[in-house]
XYZ file of C-alpha atoms in Angstrom:
358
model
C -25.509 3.908 0.772
C -28.123 3.337 3.466
C -25.924 2.197 6.357
C -23.173 4.158 7.993
C -20.159 2.569 9.677
C -17.566 4.753 11.347
C -18.812 7.686 9.312
C -18.426 5.827 6.007
C -21.067 4.489 3.635
C -21.761 0.763 3.945
C -20.074 0.281 0.593
C -17.293 2.395 -0.834
C -14.741 2.045 -3.602
C -11.022 2.586 -3.158
C -11.285 5.551 -5.541
C -14.203 7.068 -3.589
C -12.223 6.787 -0.369
C -9.280 8.618 -1.900
C -11.572 11.320 -3.281
C -13.228 11.594 0.139
C -9.817 11.990 1.780
C -8.712 14.679 -0.654
C -11.950 16.642 -0.437
C -11.869 16.472 3.362
C -8.249 17.584 3.424
C -9.029 20.799 1.537
C -12.370 21.421 3.201
C -11.178 20.921 6.782
C -7.647 22.329 6.617
C -7.201 25.765 5.083
C -3.424 25.316 4.987
C -3.565 22.219 2.742
C -2.579 22.264 -0.931
C -2.612 19.525 -3.572
C 0.294 19.760 -5.986
C 1.688 17.634 -8.803
C 1.546 16.791 -12.475
C -1.996 15.932 -13.521
C -3.866 17.217 -10.476
C -5.908 19.572 -12.688
C -6.116 17.064 -15.551
C -9.626 16.092 -16.641
C -9.075 12.583 -15.270
C -7.838 13.959 -11.958
C -5.338 11.285 -10.819
C -7.646 8.319 -11.465
C -10.617 10.451 -10.385
C -9.328 11.062 -6.868
C -9.000 14.851 -7.117
C -11.737 15.617 -9.642
C -13.522 18.912 -9.008
C -11.030 20.227 -6.490
C -9.316 22.576 -8.927
C -12.718 24.238 -9.433
C -13.716 24.466 -5.780
C -10.249 25.364 -4.476
C -8.471 26.982 -7.472
C -5.690 28.573 -5.455
C -4.874 25.355 -3.558
C -4.725 22.779 -6.374
C -1.506 23.420 -8.244
C -0.504 21.847 -11.549
C 3.226 21.386 -12.091
C 5.592 20.542 -14.932
C 7.863 17.480 -14.945
C 10.101 18.777 -12.174
C 9.701 16.304 -9.320
C 12.868 17.231 -7.436
C 12.097 20.950 -7.558
C 8.433 20.503 -6.699
C 9.318 18.384 -3.672
C 11.727 21.090 -2.573
C 8.907 23.605 -2.856
C 6.717 21.310 -0.735
C 9.381 21.074 1.953
C 9.747 24.840 2.062
C 5.986 25.236 2.225
C 5.712 22.695 5.033
C 8.349 24.546 7.036
C 6.173 27.636 6.735
C 2.882 26.150 7.871
C 1.427 24.838 4.618
C 0.470 21.145 4.372
C 1.376 19.892 0.863
C -0.087 16.761 -0.691
C 2.275 15.971 -3.568
C 0.998 13.315 -5.997
C 3.014 11.096 -8.363
C 0.861 9.138 -10.780
C 3.628 6.523 -10.913
C 5.770 5.564 -7.930
C 8.750 5.422 -10.279
C 8.625 9.220 -10.530
C 9.130 9.425 -6.787
C 12.744 8.422 -7.403
C 13.252 11.823 -9.033
C 12.240 13.360 -5.706
C 14.325 10.969 -3.591
C 17.026 13.548 -2.916
C 14.512 15.938 -1.358
C 12.607 13.224 0.513
C 15.578 11.292 1.867
C 18.234 13.974 2.268
C 15.979 16.756 3.558
C 12.367 15.971 4.502
C 13.207 12.833 6.480
C 16.150 14.435 8.309
C 14.886 17.833 9.291
C 13.677 17.059 12.809
C 16.883 15.147 13.548
C 19.282 17.744 12.150
C 17.741 20.633 14.069
C 17.041 19.063 17.439
C 13.351 18.665 16.801
C 12.865 22.399 16.311
C 11.708 21.946 12.714
C 9.350 19.390 11.186
C 8.223 18.744 7.641
C 4.584 17.620 7.772
C 3.603 16.659 4.237
C 2.065 13.786 2.283
C 3.370 12.161 -0.869
C 0.941 9.965 -2.774
C 2.505 7.447 -5.159
C 0.659 4.950 -7.372
C 2.001 1.422 -7.736
C 0.856 -1.791 -9.361
C 0.283 -3.496 -12.635
C -2.391 -2.886 -15.199
C -2.099 -3.289 -18.959
C 1.605 -3.707 -19.645
C 3.334 -0.971 -17.692
C 6.773 -2.340 -18.426
C 9.905 -1.558 -16.488
C 9.399 2.211 -16.346
C 5.985 2.396 -14.625
C 5.718 -0.612 -12.386
C 8.072 -0.420 -9.438
C 6.798 -0.942 -5.910
C 9.264 1.041 -3.830
C 7.944 0.687 -0.284
C 11.068 -0.990 1.065
C 13.374 1.697 -0.270
C 11.491 4.517 1.435
C 10.700 2.545 4.609
C 14.441 1.998 5.045
C 14.882 5.717 5.756
C 14.389 6.928 9.366
C 11.996 9.861 9.442
C 9.699 8.619 6.682
C 6.371 6.930 7.417
C 5.362 4.574 4.593
C 1.823 3.205 4.374
C 0.083 0.895 1.904
C -3.677 1.118 2.499
C -5.669 -1.877 1.267
C -9.195 -0.709 2.173
C -11.296 2.480 2.068
C -11.288 2.570 5.875
C -7.510 2.514 5.925
C -7.400 5.335 3.392
C -9.880 7.607 5.129
C -8.505 7.128 8.634
C -4.795 7.184 7.725
C -4.938 10.188 5.430
C -6.980 12.196 7.900
C -4.638 11.303 10.757
C -1.544 12.160 8.733
C -2.836 15.609 7.810
C -4.224 16.515 11.215
C -1.743 14.927 13.599
C 1.528 13.656 12.115
C 4.356 16.204 12.109
C 6.486 14.565 9.454
C 6.558 13.281 5.867
C 4.217 10.384 5.041
C 4.383 8.362 1.821
C 1.140 6.679 0.761
C 1.455 3.911 -1.826
C -1.843 3.246 -3.606
C -2.420 0.241 -5.882
C -3.907 1.111 -9.259
C -5.731 -2.194 -9.677
C -7.805 -1.404 -6.597
C -9.296 1.956 -7.593
C -12.517 0.490 -8.970
C -13.002 -2.159 -6.308
C -15.968 -1.694 -3.977
C -15.577 -2.721 -0.334
C -18.103 -3.388 2.396
C -16.869 -0.927 4.984
C -19.144 -2.362 7.693
C -17.029 -5.545 7.697
C -13.792 -3.702 8.356
C -12.475 -3.856 11.880
C -11.618 -0.739 13.815
C -7.959 -0.453 14.782
C -6.231 1.290 17.718
C -4.139 3.550 15.474
C -4.723 4.594 11.861
C -1.069 3.894 11.021
C -1.127 0.425 12.619
C -1.143 -3.111 11.208
C -4.427 -5.019 11.242
C -5.518 -8.616 11.842
C -7.634 -9.082 8.745
C -8.687 -12.663 9.451
C -8.167 -14.960 12.438
C -6.913 -18.490 11.896
C -4.880 -21.229 13.483
C -2.746 -22.992 10.839
C -0.636 -20.331 9.147
C 0.006 -16.570 9.320
C -0.034 -14.640 6.061
C 1.502 -11.160 6.366
C 0.439 -9.233 3.279
C 0.714 -5.769 1.775
C -1.612 -3.759 -0.469
C -3.409 -5.878 -3.083
C -1.779 -9.031 -1.716
C -4.112 -8.615 1.277
C -6.997 -9.169 -1.142
C -5.249 -12.150 -2.703
C -4.673 -13.522 0.796
C -8.393 -13.228 1.548
C -9.254 -15.154 -1.607
C -6.612 -17.764 -0.843
C -7.846 -18.133 2.745
C -11.417 -18.690 1.579
C -10.301 -21.434 -0.810
C -7.942 -23.058 1.674
C -10.600 -23.021 4.413
C -12.763 -25.241 2.236
C -9.919 -27.759 2.275
C -9.168 -27.682 5.979
C -6.461 -25.009 6.191
C -7.219 -22.078 8.489
C -5.269 -18.900 7.619
C -4.672 -15.864 9.787
C -4.100 -12.720 7.700
C -2.246 -9.632 8.880
C -2.636 -6.544 6.726
C 0.730 -4.947 7.394
C -0.469 -1.469 6.279
C 2.514 0.285 7.841
C 5.668 -0.732 6.003
C 7.942 1.568 7.995
C 6.486 0.760 11.418
C 4.917 -2.725 11.362
C 3.342 -4.098 14.525
C 6.051 -6.501 15.718
C 4.037 -7.930 18.588
C 0.992 -8.583 16.414
C 3.136 -10.611 14.004
C 4.845 -12.572 16.783
C 1.566 -13.266 18.596
C 0.090 -14.630 15.401
C 3.067 -16.885 14.661
C 2.997 -18.109 18.254
C -0.507 -19.367 17.473
C 0.075 -20.768 13.966
C 3.794 -21.646 13.892
C 3.982 -20.912 10.181
C 4.584 -17.705 8.216
C 3.978 -16.619 4.636
C 4.898 -13.065 3.592
C 3.180 -11.805 0.423
C 4.434 -8.452 -0.828
C 4.010 -6.453 -4.029
C 7.738 -5.895 -4.501
C 10.956 -7.890 -4.793
C 11.934 -10.238 -1.975
C 15.643 -9.453 -1.406
C 16.200 -6.599 1.070
C 12.474 -5.949 1.096
C 9.355 -6.269 3.254
C 9.749 -10.042 3.330
C 13.314 -9.708 4.564
C 12.233 -7.251 7.257
C 9.450 -9.486 8.579
C 11.913 -12.377 8.701
C 14.376 -10.158 10.599
C 11.717 -9.323 13.193
C 10.967 -12.998 13.813
C 14.607 -14.098 13.709
C 15.692 -11.472 16.221
C 12.767 -11.804 18.608
C 11.881 -15.508 18.703
C 12.662 -17.839 15.779
C 11.606 -20.796 17.949
C 8.002 -19.840 17.184
C 8.386 -21.254 13.674
C 7.561 -24.903 12.987
C 8.827 -24.634 9.407
C 10.953 -22.263 7.281
C 9.296 -19.010 6.227
C 7.811 -18.725 2.723
C 8.005 -15.362 0.925
C 6.303 -14.224 -2.276
C 7.167 -11.221 -4.419
C 7.928 -10.058 -7.927
C 10.409 -12.035 -10.014
C 13.958 -10.645 -9.592
C 13.970 -8.543 -12.753
C 12.414 -5.352 -14.114
C 8.775 -5.865 -15.089
C 8.251 -7.191 -18.645
C 5.735 -5.419 -20.872
C 4.128 -8.446 -22.540
C 1.016 -9.486 -20.619
C 1.859 -13.198 -20.693
C 5.227 -12.482 -19.108
C 3.717 -9.915 -16.740
C 1.288 -12.558 -15.462
C 4.247 -14.778 -14.616
C 6.166 -11.892 -13.060
C 3.728 -11.041 -10.256
C 2.708 -13.367 -7.414
C -1.026 -14.072 -7.397
C -3.783 -16.169 -5.875
C -2.579 -19.413 -7.420
C 0.980 -19.032 -6.238
C -0.251 -18.048 -2.785
C -2.649 -21.011 -2.468
C -0.019 -23.494 -3.598
C 2.757 -22.075 -1.409
C 0.551 -21.879 1.684
C -0.815 -25.385 1.254
C 2.692 -26.805 0.804
C 3.844 -25.025 3.951
C 0.947 -26.205 6.101
C 0.800 -29.766 4.803
C 4.588 -30.022 4.681
C 4.705 -31.715 1.296
C 4.536 -30.882 -2.401
C 1.450 -33.053 -3.021
C -0.661 -31.121 -0.508
C -3.970 -32.244 -1.974
C -5.513 -28.787 -2.265
C -6.811 -28.165 -5.798
C -5.336 -25.086 -7.453
C -7.961 -22.848 -8.997
C -7.996 -22.257 -12.724
C -5.397 -19.655 -13.599
C -6.801 -16.183 -14.186
C -4.655 -13.109 -14.463
C -4.843 -10.687 -11.560
C -5.477 -7.894 -14.029
C -8.373 -9.814 -15.566
C -9.885 -10.514 -12.147
C -9.525 -7.084 -10.577
C -9.250 -4.810 -13.514
C -11.756 -2.224 -14.433
C -8.920 0.108 -15.272
C -9.249 1.899 -18.589
C -5.661 3.323 -18.907
C -3.381 4.922 -19.753
C -4.300 7.508 -17.114
């Protein structure tokens, strides 16, 4: 850690960025609390809140399995000047708090003429690991982003974590849902290579290119980078947009990119129907479908609950190989695109340093 970029070390892991964000939240804002099941556990939500129960014992609050009630407590606290950070170690558990988030937190400023706001953060963990099965694997960004009043973000880098979390706590007067991918916690990033962006909640151009636009979310941004590097060696130049904000994507950035490339691939971590892919297609279809030289290609989870067996799980999620093949077919306009497909390796085997179950 000898170089500093934008206040960050030259290299930083996803986990370190989350820990940095949580420590800063409690250190810099006396009204902030961290609350949820496992926040005082010895593993500290994948190591992201370790030590905080000792340094801030009255502001790190362990809870029972009572997601709906705890979220209601957070809303009441937010209305009285406290900033709650409520953590769900699985995004699936956020469904138990959906009533509070959708029927109350998201609506407050609208129902009361802007007189009341509910500034709070909800951290939810998504993504595969070692056979999570149907109960612990859902990627629910589209569901929450559908609701006016909720901001939904999927940070894919330490920079995005540090800047977005800090901005949410200090400046955003409403509920923000942060979806973190569990396969990324151990990954180390070179922060000096990350571009600065006009707004912490905004989409980012991750890579410039002229042949095809890949709009990606969360860990699919990393898969898009790997795919772009491989495709570049075979004459295909990809532009990558890290969507980051699921609820408020940068429409103009997407359209400007497609105006340059004429082709669009959307790679999301969830299901395709009624999801992020559908929303990106809606933006293009409503604004200027003439930009497209070919039909859009979308990638997402197979249309079923996640299987538990690893062999089936590997087939269930889109990965580098699917992305390379689909992008090459789109750009070359034929099935026999001539780009060699890399040897298959499971995403969990490539990225995973996860030791599970918690």
